[in-house]
PDB file of C-alpha atoms in Angstrom:
ATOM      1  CA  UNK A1469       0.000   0.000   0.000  1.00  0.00           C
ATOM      2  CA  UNK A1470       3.227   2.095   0.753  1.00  0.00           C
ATOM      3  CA  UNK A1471       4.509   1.785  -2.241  1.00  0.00           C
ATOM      4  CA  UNK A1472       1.644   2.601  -4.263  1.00  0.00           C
ATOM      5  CA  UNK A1473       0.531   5.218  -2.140  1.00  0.00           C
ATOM      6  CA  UNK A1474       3.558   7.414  -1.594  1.00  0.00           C
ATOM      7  CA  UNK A1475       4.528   8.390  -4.299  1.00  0.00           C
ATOM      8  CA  UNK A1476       0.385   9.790  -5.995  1.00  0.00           C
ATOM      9  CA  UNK A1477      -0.207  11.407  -2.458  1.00  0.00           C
ATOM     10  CA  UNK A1478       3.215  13.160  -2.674  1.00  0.00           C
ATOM     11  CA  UNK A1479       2.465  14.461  -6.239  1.00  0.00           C
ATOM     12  CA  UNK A1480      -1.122  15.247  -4.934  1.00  0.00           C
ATOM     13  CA  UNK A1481       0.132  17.407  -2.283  1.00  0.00           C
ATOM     14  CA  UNK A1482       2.726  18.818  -4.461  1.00  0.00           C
ATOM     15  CA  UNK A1483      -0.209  20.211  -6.645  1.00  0.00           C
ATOM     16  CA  UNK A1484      -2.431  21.123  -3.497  1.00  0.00           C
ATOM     17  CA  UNK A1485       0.500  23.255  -2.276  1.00  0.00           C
ATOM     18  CA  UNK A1486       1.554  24.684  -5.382  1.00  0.00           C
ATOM     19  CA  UNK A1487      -2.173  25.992  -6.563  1.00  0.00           C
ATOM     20  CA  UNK A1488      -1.827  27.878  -2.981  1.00  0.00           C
ATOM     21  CA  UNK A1489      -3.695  25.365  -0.629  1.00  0.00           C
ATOM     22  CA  UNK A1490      -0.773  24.383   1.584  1.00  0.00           C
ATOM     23  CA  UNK A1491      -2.949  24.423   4.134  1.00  0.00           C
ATOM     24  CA  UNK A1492      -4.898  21.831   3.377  1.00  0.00           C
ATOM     25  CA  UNK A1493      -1.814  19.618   2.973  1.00  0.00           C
ATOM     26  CA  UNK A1494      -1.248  20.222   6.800  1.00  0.00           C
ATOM     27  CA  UNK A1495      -5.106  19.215   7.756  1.00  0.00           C
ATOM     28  CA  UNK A1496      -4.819  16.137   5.579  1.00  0.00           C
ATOM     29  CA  UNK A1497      -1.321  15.037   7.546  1.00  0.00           C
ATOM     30  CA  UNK A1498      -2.342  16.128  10.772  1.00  0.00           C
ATOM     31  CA  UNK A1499      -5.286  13.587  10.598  1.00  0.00           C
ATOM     32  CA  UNK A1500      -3.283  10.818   8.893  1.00  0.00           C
ATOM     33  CA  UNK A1501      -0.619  11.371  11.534  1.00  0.00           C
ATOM     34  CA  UNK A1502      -3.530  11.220  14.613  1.00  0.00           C
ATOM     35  CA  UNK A1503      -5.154   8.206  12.738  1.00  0.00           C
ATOM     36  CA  UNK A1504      -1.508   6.564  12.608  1.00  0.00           C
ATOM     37  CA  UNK A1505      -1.068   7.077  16.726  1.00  0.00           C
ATOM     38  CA  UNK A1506      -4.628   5.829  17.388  1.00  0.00           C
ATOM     39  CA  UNK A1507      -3.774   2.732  15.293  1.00  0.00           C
ATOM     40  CA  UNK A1508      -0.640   2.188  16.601  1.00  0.00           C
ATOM     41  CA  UNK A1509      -1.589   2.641  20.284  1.00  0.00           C
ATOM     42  CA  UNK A1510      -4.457  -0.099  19.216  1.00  0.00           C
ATOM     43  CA  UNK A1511      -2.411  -2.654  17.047  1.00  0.00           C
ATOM     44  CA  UNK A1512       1.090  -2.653  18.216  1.00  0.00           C
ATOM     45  CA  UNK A1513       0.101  -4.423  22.158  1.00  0.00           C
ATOM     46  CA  UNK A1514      -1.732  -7.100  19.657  1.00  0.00           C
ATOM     47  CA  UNK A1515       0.421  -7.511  16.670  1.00  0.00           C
ATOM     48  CA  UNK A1516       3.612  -5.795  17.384  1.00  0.00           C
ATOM     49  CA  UNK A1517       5.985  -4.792  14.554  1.00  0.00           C
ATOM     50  CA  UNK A1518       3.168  -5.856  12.057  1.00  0.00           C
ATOM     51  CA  UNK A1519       0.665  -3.902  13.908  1.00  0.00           C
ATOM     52  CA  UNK A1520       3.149  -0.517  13.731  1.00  0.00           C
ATOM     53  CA  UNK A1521       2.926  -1.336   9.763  1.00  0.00           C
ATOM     54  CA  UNK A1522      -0.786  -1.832   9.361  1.00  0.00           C
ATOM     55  CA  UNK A1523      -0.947   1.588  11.303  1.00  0.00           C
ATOM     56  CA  UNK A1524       1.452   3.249   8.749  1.00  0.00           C
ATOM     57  CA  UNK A1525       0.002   1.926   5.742  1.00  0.00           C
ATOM     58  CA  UNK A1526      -3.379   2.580   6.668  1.00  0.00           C
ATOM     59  CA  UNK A1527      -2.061   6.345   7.728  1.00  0.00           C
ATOM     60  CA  UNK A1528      -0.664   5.972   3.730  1.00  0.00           C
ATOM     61  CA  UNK A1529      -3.553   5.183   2.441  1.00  0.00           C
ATOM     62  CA  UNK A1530      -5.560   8.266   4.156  1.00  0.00           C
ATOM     63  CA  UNK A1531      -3.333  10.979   2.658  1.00  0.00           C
ATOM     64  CA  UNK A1532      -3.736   9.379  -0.301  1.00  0.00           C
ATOM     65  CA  UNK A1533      -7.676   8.947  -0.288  1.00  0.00           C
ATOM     66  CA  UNK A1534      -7.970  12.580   1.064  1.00  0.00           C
ATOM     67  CA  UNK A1535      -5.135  14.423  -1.199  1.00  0.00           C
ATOM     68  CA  UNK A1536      -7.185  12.854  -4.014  1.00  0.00           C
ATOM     69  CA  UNK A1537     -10.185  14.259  -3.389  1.00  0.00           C
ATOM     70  CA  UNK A1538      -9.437  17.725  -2.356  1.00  0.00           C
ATOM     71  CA  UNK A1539      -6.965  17.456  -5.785  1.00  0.00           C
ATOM     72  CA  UNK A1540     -10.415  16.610  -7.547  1.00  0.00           C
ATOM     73  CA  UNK A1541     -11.992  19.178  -6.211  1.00  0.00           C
ATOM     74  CA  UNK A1542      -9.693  22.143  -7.302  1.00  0.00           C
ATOM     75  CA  UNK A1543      -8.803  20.565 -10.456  1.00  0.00           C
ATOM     76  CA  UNK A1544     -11.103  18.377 -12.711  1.00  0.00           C
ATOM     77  CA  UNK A1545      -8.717  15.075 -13.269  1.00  0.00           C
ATOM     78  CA  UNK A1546      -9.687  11.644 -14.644  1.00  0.00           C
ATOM     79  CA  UNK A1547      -8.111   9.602 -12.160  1.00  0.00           C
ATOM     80  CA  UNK A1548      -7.590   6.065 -12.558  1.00  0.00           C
ATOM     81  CA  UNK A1549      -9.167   5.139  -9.721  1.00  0.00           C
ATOM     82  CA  UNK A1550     -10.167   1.808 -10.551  1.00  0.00           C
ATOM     83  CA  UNK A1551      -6.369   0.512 -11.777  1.00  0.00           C
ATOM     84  CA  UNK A1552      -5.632   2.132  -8.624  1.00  0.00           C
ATOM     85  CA  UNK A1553      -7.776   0.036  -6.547  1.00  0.00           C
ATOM     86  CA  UNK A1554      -7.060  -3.464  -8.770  1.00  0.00           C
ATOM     87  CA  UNK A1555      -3.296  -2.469  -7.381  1.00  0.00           C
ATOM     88  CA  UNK A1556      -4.397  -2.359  -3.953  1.00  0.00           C
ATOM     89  CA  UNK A1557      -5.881  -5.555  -3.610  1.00  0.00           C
ATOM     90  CA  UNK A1558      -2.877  -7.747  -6.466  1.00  0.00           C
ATOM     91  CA  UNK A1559      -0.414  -5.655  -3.326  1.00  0.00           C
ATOM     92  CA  UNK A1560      -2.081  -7.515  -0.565  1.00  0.00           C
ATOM     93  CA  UNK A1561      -2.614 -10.238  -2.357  1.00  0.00           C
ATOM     94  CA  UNK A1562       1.217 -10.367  -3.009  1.00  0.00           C
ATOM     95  CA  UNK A1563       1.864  -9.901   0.551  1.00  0.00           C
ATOM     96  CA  UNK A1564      -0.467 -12.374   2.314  1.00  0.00           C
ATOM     97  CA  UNK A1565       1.152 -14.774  -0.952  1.00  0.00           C
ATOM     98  CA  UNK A1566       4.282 -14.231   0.513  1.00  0.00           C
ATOM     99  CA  UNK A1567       3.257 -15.096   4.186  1.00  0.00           C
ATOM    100  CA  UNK A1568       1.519 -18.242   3.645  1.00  0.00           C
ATOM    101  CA  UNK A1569       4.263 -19.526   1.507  1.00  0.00           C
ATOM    102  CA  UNK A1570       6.941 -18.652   3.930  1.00  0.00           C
ATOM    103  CA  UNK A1571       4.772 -20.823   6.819  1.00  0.00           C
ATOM    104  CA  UNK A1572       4.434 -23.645   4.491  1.00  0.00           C
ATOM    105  CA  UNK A1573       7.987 -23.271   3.179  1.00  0.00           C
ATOM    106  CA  UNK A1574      11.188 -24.277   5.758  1.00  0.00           C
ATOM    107  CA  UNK A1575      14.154 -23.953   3.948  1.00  0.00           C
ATOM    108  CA  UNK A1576      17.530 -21.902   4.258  1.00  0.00           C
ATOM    109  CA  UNK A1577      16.082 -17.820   4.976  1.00  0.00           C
ATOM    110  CA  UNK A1578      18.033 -16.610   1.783  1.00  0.00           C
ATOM    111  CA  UNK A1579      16.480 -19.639  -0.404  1.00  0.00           C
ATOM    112  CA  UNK A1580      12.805 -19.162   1.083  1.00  0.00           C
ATOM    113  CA  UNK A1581      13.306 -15.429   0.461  1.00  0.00           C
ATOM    114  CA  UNK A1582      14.290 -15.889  -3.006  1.00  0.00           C
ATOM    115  CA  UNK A1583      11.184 -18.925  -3.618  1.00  0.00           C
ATOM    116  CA  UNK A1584       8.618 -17.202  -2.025  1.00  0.00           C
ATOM    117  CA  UNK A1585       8.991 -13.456  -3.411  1.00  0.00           C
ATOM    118  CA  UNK A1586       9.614 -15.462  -7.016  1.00  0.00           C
ATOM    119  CA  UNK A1587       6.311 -17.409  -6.424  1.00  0.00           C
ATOM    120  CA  UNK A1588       4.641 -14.446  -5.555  1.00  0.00           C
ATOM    121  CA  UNK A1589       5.790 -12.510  -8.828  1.00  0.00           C
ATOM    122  CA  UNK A1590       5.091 -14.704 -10.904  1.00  0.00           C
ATOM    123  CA  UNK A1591       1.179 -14.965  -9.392  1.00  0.00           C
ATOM    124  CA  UNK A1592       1.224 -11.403  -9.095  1.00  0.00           C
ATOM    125  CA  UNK A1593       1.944 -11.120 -12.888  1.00  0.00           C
ATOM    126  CA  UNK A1594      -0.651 -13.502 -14.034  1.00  0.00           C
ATOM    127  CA  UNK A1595      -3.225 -11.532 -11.959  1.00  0.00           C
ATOM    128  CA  UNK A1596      -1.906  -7.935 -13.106  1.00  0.00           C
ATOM    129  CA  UNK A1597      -2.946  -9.490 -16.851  1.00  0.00           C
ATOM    130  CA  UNK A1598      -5.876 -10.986 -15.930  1.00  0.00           C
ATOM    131  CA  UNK A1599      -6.948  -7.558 -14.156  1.00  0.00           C
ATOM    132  CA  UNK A1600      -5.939  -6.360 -17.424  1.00  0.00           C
ATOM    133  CA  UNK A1601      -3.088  -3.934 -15.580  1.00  0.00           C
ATOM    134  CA  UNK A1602      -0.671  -5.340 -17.474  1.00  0.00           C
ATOM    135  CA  UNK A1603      -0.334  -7.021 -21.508  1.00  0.00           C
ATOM    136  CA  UNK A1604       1.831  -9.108 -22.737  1.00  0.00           C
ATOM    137  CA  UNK A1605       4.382  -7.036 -24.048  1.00  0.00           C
ATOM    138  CA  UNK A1606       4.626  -5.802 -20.819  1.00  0.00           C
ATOM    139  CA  UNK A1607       5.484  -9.066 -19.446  1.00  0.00           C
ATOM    140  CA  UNK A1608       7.976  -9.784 -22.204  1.00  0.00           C
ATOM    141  CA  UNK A1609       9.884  -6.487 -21.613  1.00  0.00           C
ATOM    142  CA  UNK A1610       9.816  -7.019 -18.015  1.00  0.00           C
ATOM    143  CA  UNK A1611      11.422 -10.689 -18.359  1.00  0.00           C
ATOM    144  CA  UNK A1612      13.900  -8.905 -20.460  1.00  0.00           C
ATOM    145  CA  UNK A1613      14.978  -6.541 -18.383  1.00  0.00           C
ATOM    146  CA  UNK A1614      15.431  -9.273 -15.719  1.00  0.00           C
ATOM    147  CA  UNK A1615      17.329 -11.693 -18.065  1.00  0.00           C
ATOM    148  CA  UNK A1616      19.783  -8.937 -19.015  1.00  0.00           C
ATOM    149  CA  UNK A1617      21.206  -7.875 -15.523  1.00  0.00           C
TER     150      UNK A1617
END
């Protein structure tokens, strides 16, 4: 969710700022930031470490839901809301992937690393194409950047 969300929200608050809104930028982090301490004080006595990042990514996911919309609101954008959310859900696919293979997988740390993120590409891919996210030539020039390094 980081990863998707970072980098949009950034932009979008770039743009918020920049049309002379900056204020709005600090509203939107100020809640993010109190909805990130209220989840944190919640999940990290239950889940520890992986409660602290459910709390950030959901705190991610707010400045990026609300920089959207005000963004929308000042300027008319097509956003592509819905590749956005098929993202989303192939990311925690990916990651929940990547859990259950690592408790059904007990092999050297470095070699279930390198198996389970592999496994969980590859399924990632397929579902990126099936979501239609991604085409073939895509795919191709993606393998082809990996066989060449």
């Amino acid at each position: 969710v980081q990863t998707c969300a970072l980098p949009i929200s950034s932009v979008n608050n770039s743009i918020i700022a920049a049309i002379g809104k900056p204020k709005i930028v600090t509203k939107i982090i100020l809640f993010a930031a109190l909805i990130n301490l209220i989840a944190n004080i919640i999940l990290i006595p239950i889940f520890g470490i992986n409660g602290a990042a459910v709390a950030t990514s959901l705190s991610y996911l707010i400045v990026l839901i609300f920089s959207t919309y005000k963004l929308n609101q000042f300027i008319k954008v097509k956003l592509p809301i819905l590749v956005w959310t098929k993202l989303i859900v192939l990311s925690i696919l990916f990651v929940f992937i990547v859990y259950y293979l690592k408790s059904i997988i007990s092999l050297n740390p470095w070699v279930e690393m390198i198996l389970t993120v592999s496994i969980a590409g590859i399924i990632y891919l397929v579902l990126a194409y099936l979501f239609n996210i991604i085409n073939i030539q895509e795919i191709k020039k993606y393998i082809s950047l990996i066989k060449s390094k």
